[in-house]
Amino acid sequence: MDVRAAGATTTAEQAVTARQDLTGYLRELVVRRQRDPGDDLTTGLVRARDEGDGPTTDELFGVLWLMLVAGHETTVHLIGNAVVAPARHPDQLALALAGDRWADVVEETARYRHPVMTTSFRFTLEGVVVAGVPIPRGRAVGVDFDRYGETADRFDITRERTGDLGSGHGPRYCIGASPARLESRLAPASLYRRFPGLSLAIDPDGVPQSPSFFTIGPLSLPVALGPDR
């Protein structure tokens, strides 16, 4: 499926075609794995369905759809953003390298450049005070300039972590939050461990971004590896 067919300027006809293409791909994948099993998640789901103690066919397609969009694309973009953001802020990259602070990089990236463009919007039904911060009635809850002041739009891995809504909250908390954080921490940590001199090969503003209305992150990330160890 062409990612341009799921962008903010996509026509209704293009969106329908893109969805049909993706559904067709998933159906073909299920048939292929039923015929030629492998050591992968799809094979396991197909086997469980065929043995009668797993998902129905419709549920199987739903799980695969969810894994592809919510479990793969979002994490890929979070990893990409976790490379671009420190590259924009060399002082923060130096802190991450010196102290192996990639967990902090991931948490700050999720706050600073979240990979999900649109999700469940949260508006206050009445005026409330959260952690000492007053939020008026009808206000969308997002980046809190009252909480972080002038530094709210600054990438800073040394911030105090007091909890945020990057992975949702309550019954809407992302079930993949923990593995996503693990993947997103291990990927840049391993990358910079192998190539500590890694840098962007183009201006950060020139990094091509996904046109999707759902997720946001680099489509490609040209880098200069520098000397490895």
PDB file of C-alpha atoms in Angstrom:
ATOM      1  CA  MET A   1       0.000   0.000   0.000  1.00  0.00           C
ATOM      2  CA  ASP A   2       1.340   3.416  -1.001  1.00  0.00           C
ATOM      3  CA  VAL A   3       1.648   5.550   2.154  1.00  0.00           C
ATOM      4  CA  ARG A   4       0.572   8.544   0.088  1.00  0.00           C
ATOM      5  CA  ALA A   5      -2.849   6.894  -0.202  1.00  0.00           C
ATOM      6  CA  ALA A   6      -3.401   7.385   3.520  1.00  0.00           C
ATOM      7  CA  GLY A   7      -2.415  11.020   3.816  1.00  0.00           C
ATOM      8  CA  ALA A   8      -4.238  14.124   4.969  1.00  0.00           C
ATOM      9  CA  THR A   9      -5.130  15.049   1.370  1.00  0.00           C
ATOM     10  CA  THR A  10      -6.317  11.572   0.407  1.00  0.00           C
ATOM     11  CA  THR A  11      -9.615  11.434  -1.463  1.00  0.00           C
ATOM     12  CA  ALA A  12     -12.395   9.125  -0.326  1.00  0.00           C
ATOM     13  CA  GLU A  13     -11.789   6.885  -3.344  1.00  0.00           C
ATOM     14  CA  GLN A  14      -8.058   6.626  -2.589  1.00  0.00           C
ATOM     15  CA  ALA A  15      -8.755   5.831   1.052  1.00  0.00           C
ATOM     16  CA  VAL A  16     -11.162   3.038   0.127  1.00  0.00           C
ATOM     17  CA  THR A  17      -8.679   1.616  -2.374  1.00  0.00           C
ATOM     18  CA  ALA A  18      -5.857   1.761   0.178  1.00  0.00           C
ATOM     19  CA  ARG A  19      -7.957  -0.076   2.755  1.00  0.00           C
ATOM     20  CA  GLN A  20      -8.949  -2.721   0.208  1.00  0.00           C
ATOM     21  CA  ASP A  21      -5.301  -3.163  -0.803  1.00  0.00           C
ATOM     22  CA  LEU A  22      -4.226  -3.646   2.809  1.00  0.00           C
ATOM     23  CA  THR A  23      -7.093  -6.048   3.524  1.00  0.00           C
ATOM     24  CA  GLY A  24      -6.194  -8.020   0.404  1.00  0.00           C
ATOM     25  CA  TYR A  25      -2.559  -8.190   1.492  1.00  0.00           C
ATOM     26  CA  LEU A  26      -3.497  -9.483   4.942  1.00  0.00           C
ATOM     27  CA  ARG A  27      -5.832 -12.124   3.493  1.00  0.00           C
ATOM     28  CA  GLU A  28      -3.122 -13.284   1.105  1.00  0.00           C
ATOM     29  CA  LEU A  29      -0.643 -13.393   4.016  1.00  0.00           C
ATOM     30  CA  VAL A  30      -2.990 -15.617   6.037  1.00  0.00           C
ATOM     31  CA  VAL A  31      -3.434 -18.005   3.106  1.00  0.00           C
ATOM     32  CA  ARG A  32       0.323 -18.076   2.493  1.00  0.00           C
ATOM     33  CA  ARG A  33       1.116 -18.831   6.125  1.00  0.00           C
ATOM     34  CA  GLN A  34      -1.557 -21.544   6.220  1.00  0.00           C
ATOM     35  CA  ARG A  35       0.113 -23.152   3.205  1.00  0.00           C
ATOM     36  CA  ASP A  36       3.707 -22.397   4.188  1.00  0.00           C
ATOM     37  CA  PRO A  37       4.029 -22.000   7.997  1.00  0.00           C
ATOM     38  CA  GLY A  38       6.921 -20.100   9.472  1.00  0.00           C
ATOM     39  CA  ASP A  39       8.274 -19.053  12.847  1.00  0.00           C
ATOM     40  CA  ASP A  40       6.232 -15.868  13.100  1.00  0.00           C
ATOM     41  CA  LEU A  41       3.197 -14.333  14.779  1.00  0.00           C
ATOM     42  CA  THR A  42       0.897 -14.761  11.773  1.00  0.00           C
ATOM     43  CA  THR A  43       1.609 -18.489  11.614  1.00  0.00           C
ATOM     44  CA  GLY A  44       0.861 -18.836  15.312  1.00  0.00           C
ATOM     45  CA  LEU A  45      -2.448 -17.008  14.974  1.00  0.00           C
ATOM     46  CA  VAL A  46      -3.454 -19.031  11.911  1.00  0.00           C
ATOM     47  CA  ARG A  47      -2.575 -22.292  13.681  1.00  0.00           C
ATOM     48  CA  ALA A  48      -4.571 -21.265  16.772  1.00  0.00           C
ATOM     49  CA  ARG A  49      -7.567 -20.391  14.599  1.00  0.00           C
ATOM     50  CA  ASP A  50      -7.429 -23.687  12.706  1.00  0.00           C
ATOM     51  CA  GLU A  51      -7.115 -25.676  15.927  1.00  0.00           C
ATOM     52  CA  GLY A  52     -10.299 -24.066  17.209  1.00  0.00           C
ATOM     53  CA  ASP A  53      -8.888 -22.416  20.322  1.00  0.00           C
ATOM     54  CA  GLY A  54      -7.820 -19.108  18.849  1.00  0.00           C
ATOM     55  CA  PRO A  55      -9.322 -16.089  17.100  1.00  0.00           C
ATOM     56  CA  THR A  56     -12.021 -16.268  14.459  1.00  0.00           C
ATOM     57  CA  THR A  57     -11.042 -15.320  10.919  1.00  0.00           C
ATOM     58  CA  ASP A  58     -12.418 -11.803  11.352  1.00  0.00           C
ATOM     59  CA  GLU A  59     -10.614 -11.439  14.672  1.00  0.00           C
ATOM     60  CA  LEU A  60      -7.426 -12.731  13.056  1.00  0.00           C
ATOM     61  CA  PHE A  61      -7.543 -10.002  10.408  1.00  0.00           C
ATOM     62  CA  GLY A  62      -8.285  -7.455  13.123  1.00  0.00           C
ATOM     63  CA  VAL A  63      -5.237  -8.499  15.151  1.00  0.00           C
ATOM     64  CA  LEU A  64      -2.971  -8.357  12.091  1.00  0.00           C
ATOM     65  CA  TRP A  65      -4.318  -4.942  11.157  1.00  0.00           C
ATOM     66  CA  LEU A  66      -3.719  -3.705  14.692  1.00  0.00           C
ATOM     67  CA  MET A  67      -0.194  -5.148  14.797  1.00  0.00           C
ATOM     68  CA  LEU A  68       0.732  -3.551  11.474  1.00  0.00           C
ATOM     69  CA  VAL A  69      -0.659  -0.083  12.127  1.00  0.00           C
ATOM     70  CA  ALA A  70      -0.571   0.318  15.910  1.00  0.00           C
ATOM     71  CA  GLY A  71       2.177  -2.168  16.748  1.00  0.00           C
ATOM     72  CA  HIS A  72       4.654  -1.497  13.947  1.00  0.00           C
ATOM     73  CA  GLU A  73       4.263   1.886  12.271  1.00  0.00           C
ATOM     74  CA  THR A  74       3.990   3.795  15.530  1.00  0.00           C
ATOM     75  CA  THR A  75       7.116   2.180  16.964  1.00  0.00           C
ATOM     76  CA  VAL A  76       9.078   2.701  13.746  1.00  0.00           C
ATOM     77  CA  HIS A  77       8.240   6.401  13.841  1.00  0.00           C
ATOM     78  CA  LEU A  78       9.026   6.670  17.547  1.00  0.00           C
ATOM     79  CA  ILE A  79      12.473   5.171  16.880  1.00  0.00           C
ATOM     80  CA  GLY A  80      13.018   7.537  13.959  1.00  0.00           C
ATOM     81  CA  ASN A  81      11.966  10.523  16.039  1.00  0.00           C
ATOM     82  CA  ALA A  82      14.274   9.324  18.829  1.00  0.00           C
ATOM     83  CA  VAL A  83      17.182   9.694  16.390  1.00  0.00           C
ATOM     84  CA  VAL A  84      16.130  13.007  14.859  1.00  0.00           C
ATOM     85  CA  ALA A  85      15.297  14.814  18.111  1.00  0.00           C
ATOM     86  CA  PRO A  86      18.719  14.272  19.773  1.00  0.00           C
ATOM     87  CA  ALA A  87      20.406  15.137  16.473  1.00  0.00           C
ATOM     88  CA  ARG A  88      18.645  18.507  16.636  1.00  0.00           C
ATOM     89  CA  HIS A  89      19.940  18.969  20.190  1.00  0.00           C
ATOM     90  CA  PRO A  90      23.628  17.916  20.335  1.00  0.00           C
ATOM     91  CA  ASP A  91      23.886  18.709  24.031  1.00  0.00           C
ATOM     92  CA  GLN A  92      21.101  16.217  24.780  1.00  0.00           C
ATOM     93  CA  LEU A  93      22.671  13.614  22.502  1.00  0.00           C
ATOM     94  CA  ALA A  94      25.953  14.037  24.400  1.00  0.00           C
ATOM     95  CA  LEU A  95      24.124  13.426  27.692  1.00  0.00           C
ATOM     96  CA  ALA A  96      22.469  10.298  26.301  1.00  0.00           C
ATOM     97  CA  LEU A  97      25.766   8.929  25.006  1.00  0.00           C
ATOM     98  CA  ALA A  98      27.691   9.704  28.179  1.00  0.00           C
ATOM     99  CA  GLY A  99      25.119   8.246  30.550  1.00  0.00           C
ATOM    100  CA  ASP A 100      23.430   5.600  28.378  1.00  0.00           C
ATOM    101  CA  ARG A 101      20.212   7.524  28.939  1.00  0.00           C
ATOM    102  CA  TRP A 102      18.187   6.083  26.088  1.00  0.00           C
ATOM    103  CA  ALA A 103      15.183   5.393  28.290  1.00  0.00           C
ATOM    104  CA  ASP A 104      15.066   9.134  28.993  1.00  0.00           C
ATOM    105  CA  VAL A 105      15.464   9.835  25.276  1.00  0.00           C
ATOM    106  CA  VAL A 106      12.425   7.673  24.499  1.00  0.00           C
ATOM    107  CA  GLU A 107      10.247   9.241  27.196  1.00  0.00           C
ATOM    108  CA  GLU A 108      11.145  12.755  26.124  1.00  0.00           C
ATOM    109  CA  THR A 109      10.688  11.897  22.446  1.00  0.00           C
ATOM    110  CA  ALA A 110       7.195  10.575  23.180  1.00  0.00           C
ATOM    111  CA  ARG A 111       6.425  13.891  24.864  1.00  0.00           C
ATOM    112  CA  TYR A 112       8.248  16.125  22.387  1.00  0.00           C
ATOM    113  CA  ARG A 113       7.476  14.355  19.087  1.00  0.00           C
ATOM    114  CA  HIS A 114       4.781  11.740  19.604  1.00  0.00           C
ATOM    115  CA  PRO A 115       4.455   9.298  16.661  1.00  0.00           C
ATOM    116  CA  VAL A 116       0.655   9.322  16.723  1.00  0.00           C
ATOM    117  CA  MET A 117      -0.836  12.360  15.028  1.00  0.00           C
ATOM    118  CA  THR A 118      -4.447  11.697  15.978  1.00  0.00           C
ATOM    119  CA  THR A 119      -5.869   9.502  18.691  1.00  0.00           C
ATOM    120  CA  SER A 120      -8.523   9.830  21.355  1.00  0.00           C
ATOM    121  CA  PHE A 121      -8.752  13.559  21.989  1.00  0.00           C
ATOM    122  CA  ARG A 122      -9.305  14.515  25.602  1.00  0.00           C
ATOM    123  CA  PHE A 123     -11.275  17.606  26.572  1.00  0.00           C
ATOM    124  CA  THR A 124     -12.199  18.720  30.050  1.00  0.00           C
ATOM    125  CA  LEU A 125     -15.955  18.638  30.682  1.00  0.00           C
ATOM    126  CA  GLU A 126     -15.500  21.118  33.502  1.00  0.00           C
ATOM    127  CA  GLY A 127     -12.689  23.092  35.018  1.00  0.00           C
ATOM    128  CA  VAL A 128     -10.266  20.831  36.894  1.00  0.00           C
ATOM    129  CA  VAL A 129      -6.900  21.039  38.605  1.00  0.00           C
ATOM    130  CA  VAL A 130      -4.386  18.323  37.719  1.00  0.00           C
ATOM    131  CA  ALA A 131      -1.093  18.189  39.643  1.00  0.00           C
ATOM    132  CA  GLY A 132      -1.633  21.771  40.709  1.00  0.00           C
ATOM    133  CA  VAL A 133      -2.292  22.985  37.165  1.00  0.00           C
ATOM    134  CA  PRO A 134      -5.736  24.508  36.485  1.00  0.00           C
ATOM    135  CA  ILE A 135      -7.337  23.350  33.219  1.00  0.00           C
ATOM    136  CA  PRO A 136     -10.398  25.345  32.086  1.00  0.00           C
ATOM    137  CA  ARG A 137     -13.601  23.719  30.875  1.00  0.00           C
ATOM    138  CA  GLY A 138     -13.492  22.605  27.230  1.00  0.00           C
ATOM    139  CA  ARG A 139      -9.695  22.709  26.961  1.00  0.00           C
ATOM    140  CA  ALA A 140      -7.889  19.989  25.008  1.00  0.00           C
ATOM    141  CA  VAL A 141      -5.254  18.304  27.148  1.00  0.00           C
ATOM    142  CA  GLY A 142      -1.891  18.161  25.404  1.00  0.00           C
ATOM    143  CA  VAL A 143       1.509  19.814  25.763  1.00  0.00           C
ATOM    144  CA  ASP A 144       1.246  21.716  29.017  1.00  0.00           C
ATOM    145  CA  PHE A 145       2.977  25.085  28.823  1.00  0.00           C
ATOM    146  CA  ASP A 146       1.696  25.887  32.315  1.00  0.00           C
ATOM    147  CA  ARG A 147       3.506  22.800  33.572  1.00  0.00           C
ATOM    148  CA  TYR A 148       6.779  23.209  31.680  1.00  0.00           C
ATOM    149  CA  GLY A 149       6.729  26.933  31.021  1.00  0.00           C
ATOM    150  CA  GLU A 150       8.937  28.213  28.233  1.00  0.00           C
ATOM    151  CA  THR A 151      10.712  24.859  27.986  1.00  0.00           C
ATOM    152  CA  ALA A 152       7.593  22.917  26.924  1.00  0.00           C
ATOM    153  CA  ASP A 153       8.652  22.874  23.258  1.00  0.00           C
ATOM    154  CA  ARG A 154      12.287  22.095  24.055  1.00  0.00           C
ATOM    155  CA  PHE A 155      13.794  18.597  23.892  1.00  0.00           C
ATOM    156  CA  ASP A 156      15.254  17.907  27.344  1.00  0.00           C
ATOM    157  CA  ILE A 157      15.988  14.380  28.564  1.00  0.00           C
ATOM    158  CA  THR A 158      16.737  15.644  32.075  1.00  0.00           C
ATOM    159  CA  ARG A 159      13.106  16.560  32.804  1.00  0.00           C
ATOM    160  CA  GLU A 160      11.524  15.156  35.916  1.00  0.00           C
ATOM    161  CA  ARG A 161       9.257  12.281  34.888  1.00  0.00           C
ATOM    162  CA  THR A 162       5.975  12.639  36.709  1.00  0.00           C
ATOM    163  CA  GLY A 163       3.782  10.718  34.269  1.00  0.00           C
ATOM    164  CA  ASP A 164       2.055  11.820  31.079  1.00  0.00           C
ATOM    165  CA  LEU A 165      -0.625  10.648  28.656  1.00  0.00           C
ATOM    166  CA  GLY A 166       1.757   9.573  25.890  1.00  0.00           C
ATOM    167  CA  SER A 167       0.448   6.003  26.078  1.00  0.00           C
ATOM    168  CA  GLY A 168      -3.072   6.862  27.146  1.00  0.00           C
ATOM    169  CA  HIS A 169      -4.641   6.378  30.533  1.00  0.00           C
ATOM    170  CA  GLY A 170      -7.008   4.038  32.305  1.00  0.00           C
ATOM    171  CA  PRO A 171      -9.022   1.729  30.026  1.00  0.00           C
ATOM    172  CA  ARG A 172      -7.485   3.493  26.987  1.00  0.00           C
ATOM    173  CA  TYR A 173      -3.902   2.787  28.058  1.00  0.00           C
ATOM    174  CA  CYS A 174      -1.940   1.305  25.157  1.00  0.00           C
ATOM    175  CA  ILE A 175      -1.492  -2.442  25.607  1.00  0.00           C
ATOM    176  CA  GLY A 176       1.741  -2.253  23.610  1.00  0.00           C
ATOM    177  CA  ALA A 177       3.308   0.569  25.630  1.00  0.00           C
ATOM    178  CA  SER A 178       5.906  -1.588  27.384  1.00  0.00           C
ATOM    179  CA  PRO A 179       7.279  -3.435  24.313  1.00  0.00           C
ATOM    180  CA  ALA A 180       7.208  -0.176  22.331  1.00  0.00           C
ATOM    181  CA  ARG A 181       9.330   1.531  24.967  1.00  0.00           C
ATOM    182  CA  LEU A 182      11.705  -1.440  25.051  1.00  0.00           C
ATOM    183  CA  GLU A 183      12.125  -1.532  21.260  1.00  0.00           C
ATOM    184  CA  SER A 184      12.519   2.230  21.060  1.00  0.00           C
ATOM    185  CA  ARG A 185      15.175   2.211  23.764  1.00  0.00           C
ATOM    186  CA  LEU A 186      17.191  -0.719  22.434  1.00  0.00           C
ATOM    187  CA  ALA A 187      17.245   0.462  18.810  1.00  0.00           C
ATOM    188  CA  PRO A 188      19.023   3.837  19.212  1.00  0.00           C
ATOM    189  CA  ALA A 189      21.156   2.482  22.059  1.00  0.00           C
ATOM    190  CA  SER A 190      22.446  -0.305  19.804  1.00  0.00           C
ATOM    191  CA  LEU A 191      22.807   2.054  16.841  1.00  0.00           C
ATOM    192  CA  TYR A 192      24.925   4.585  18.711  1.00  0.00           C
ATOM    193  CA  ARG A 193      26.878   1.877  20.491  1.00  0.00           C
ATOM    194  CA  ARG A 194      27.974   0.576  17.086  1.00  0.00           C
ATOM    195  CA  PHE A 195      28.315   4.018  15.478  1.00  0.00           C
ATOM    196  CA  PRO A 196      28.974   6.602  18.207  1.00  0.00           C
ATOM    197  CA  GLY A 197      29.831   9.177  15.534  1.00  0.00           C
ATOM    198  CA  LEU A 198      26.476   8.819  13.767  1.00  0.00           C
ATOM    199  CA  SER A 199      24.909  12.053  12.536  1.00  0.00           C
ATOM    200  CA  LEU A 200      22.160  13.121  10.162  1.00  0.00           C
ATOM    201  CA  ALA A 201      23.349  13.424   6.588  1.00  0.00           C
ATOM    202  CA  ILE A 202      20.802  16.128   5.807  1.00  0.00           C
ATOM    203  CA  ASP A 203      19.294  19.080   7.626  1.00  0.00           C
ATOM    204  CA  PRO A 204      16.720  17.844  10.194  1.00  0.00           C
ATOM    205  CA  ASP A 205      14.090  20.035   8.538  1.00  0.00           C
ATOM    206  CA  GLY A 206      14.694  18.128   5.306  1.00  0.00           C
ATOM    207  CA  VAL A 207      13.896  14.688   6.720  1.00  0.00           C
ATOM    208  CA  PRO A 208      10.885  13.419   4.723  1.00  0.00           C
ATOM    209  CA  GLN A 209       7.899  12.895   6.965  1.00  0.00           C
ATOM    210  CA  SER A 210       4.985  10.492   6.693  1.00  0.00           C
ATOM    211  CA  PRO A 211       1.944  12.140   5.062  1.00  0.00           C
ATOM    212  CA  SER A 212      -0.380   9.962   7.142  1.00  0.00           C
ATOM    213  CA  PHE A 213      -3.138  11.652   9.120  1.00  0.00           C
ATOM    214  CA  PHE A 214      -2.688   9.005  11.819  1.00  0.00           C
ATOM    215  CA  THR A 215       1.047   8.738  12.486  1.00  0.00           C
ATOM    216  CA  ILE A 216       3.989  11.073  12.069  1.00  0.00           C
ATOM    217  CA  GLY A 217       7.665  10.281  11.686  1.00  0.00           C
ATOM    218  CA  PRO A 218      10.487   9.928   9.168  1.00  0.00           C
ATOM    219  CA  LEU A 219       9.824   8.045   5.922  1.00  0.00           C
ATOM    220  CA  SER A 220      13.578   7.708   5.527  1.00  0.00           C
ATOM    221  CA  LEU A 221      16.503   8.836   7.624  1.00  0.00           C
ATOM    222  CA  PRO A 222      19.739   9.569   5.725  1.00  0.00           C
ATOM    223  CA  VAL A 223      22.653   9.358   8.157  1.00  0.00           C
ATOM    224  CA  ALA A 224      26.432   9.496   8.136  1.00  0.00           C
ATOM    225  CA  LEU A 225      27.649   6.569  10.196  1.00  0.00           C
ATOM    226  CA  GLY A 226      31.038   7.946  11.135  1.00  0.00           C
ATOM    227  CA  PRO A 227      33.691   5.593  12.508  1.00  0.00           C
ATOM    228  CA  ASP A 228      32.429   2.447  14.207  1.00  0.00           C
ATOM    229  CA  ARG A 229      34.014   0.763  17.176  1.00  0.00           C
TER     230      ARG A 229
END
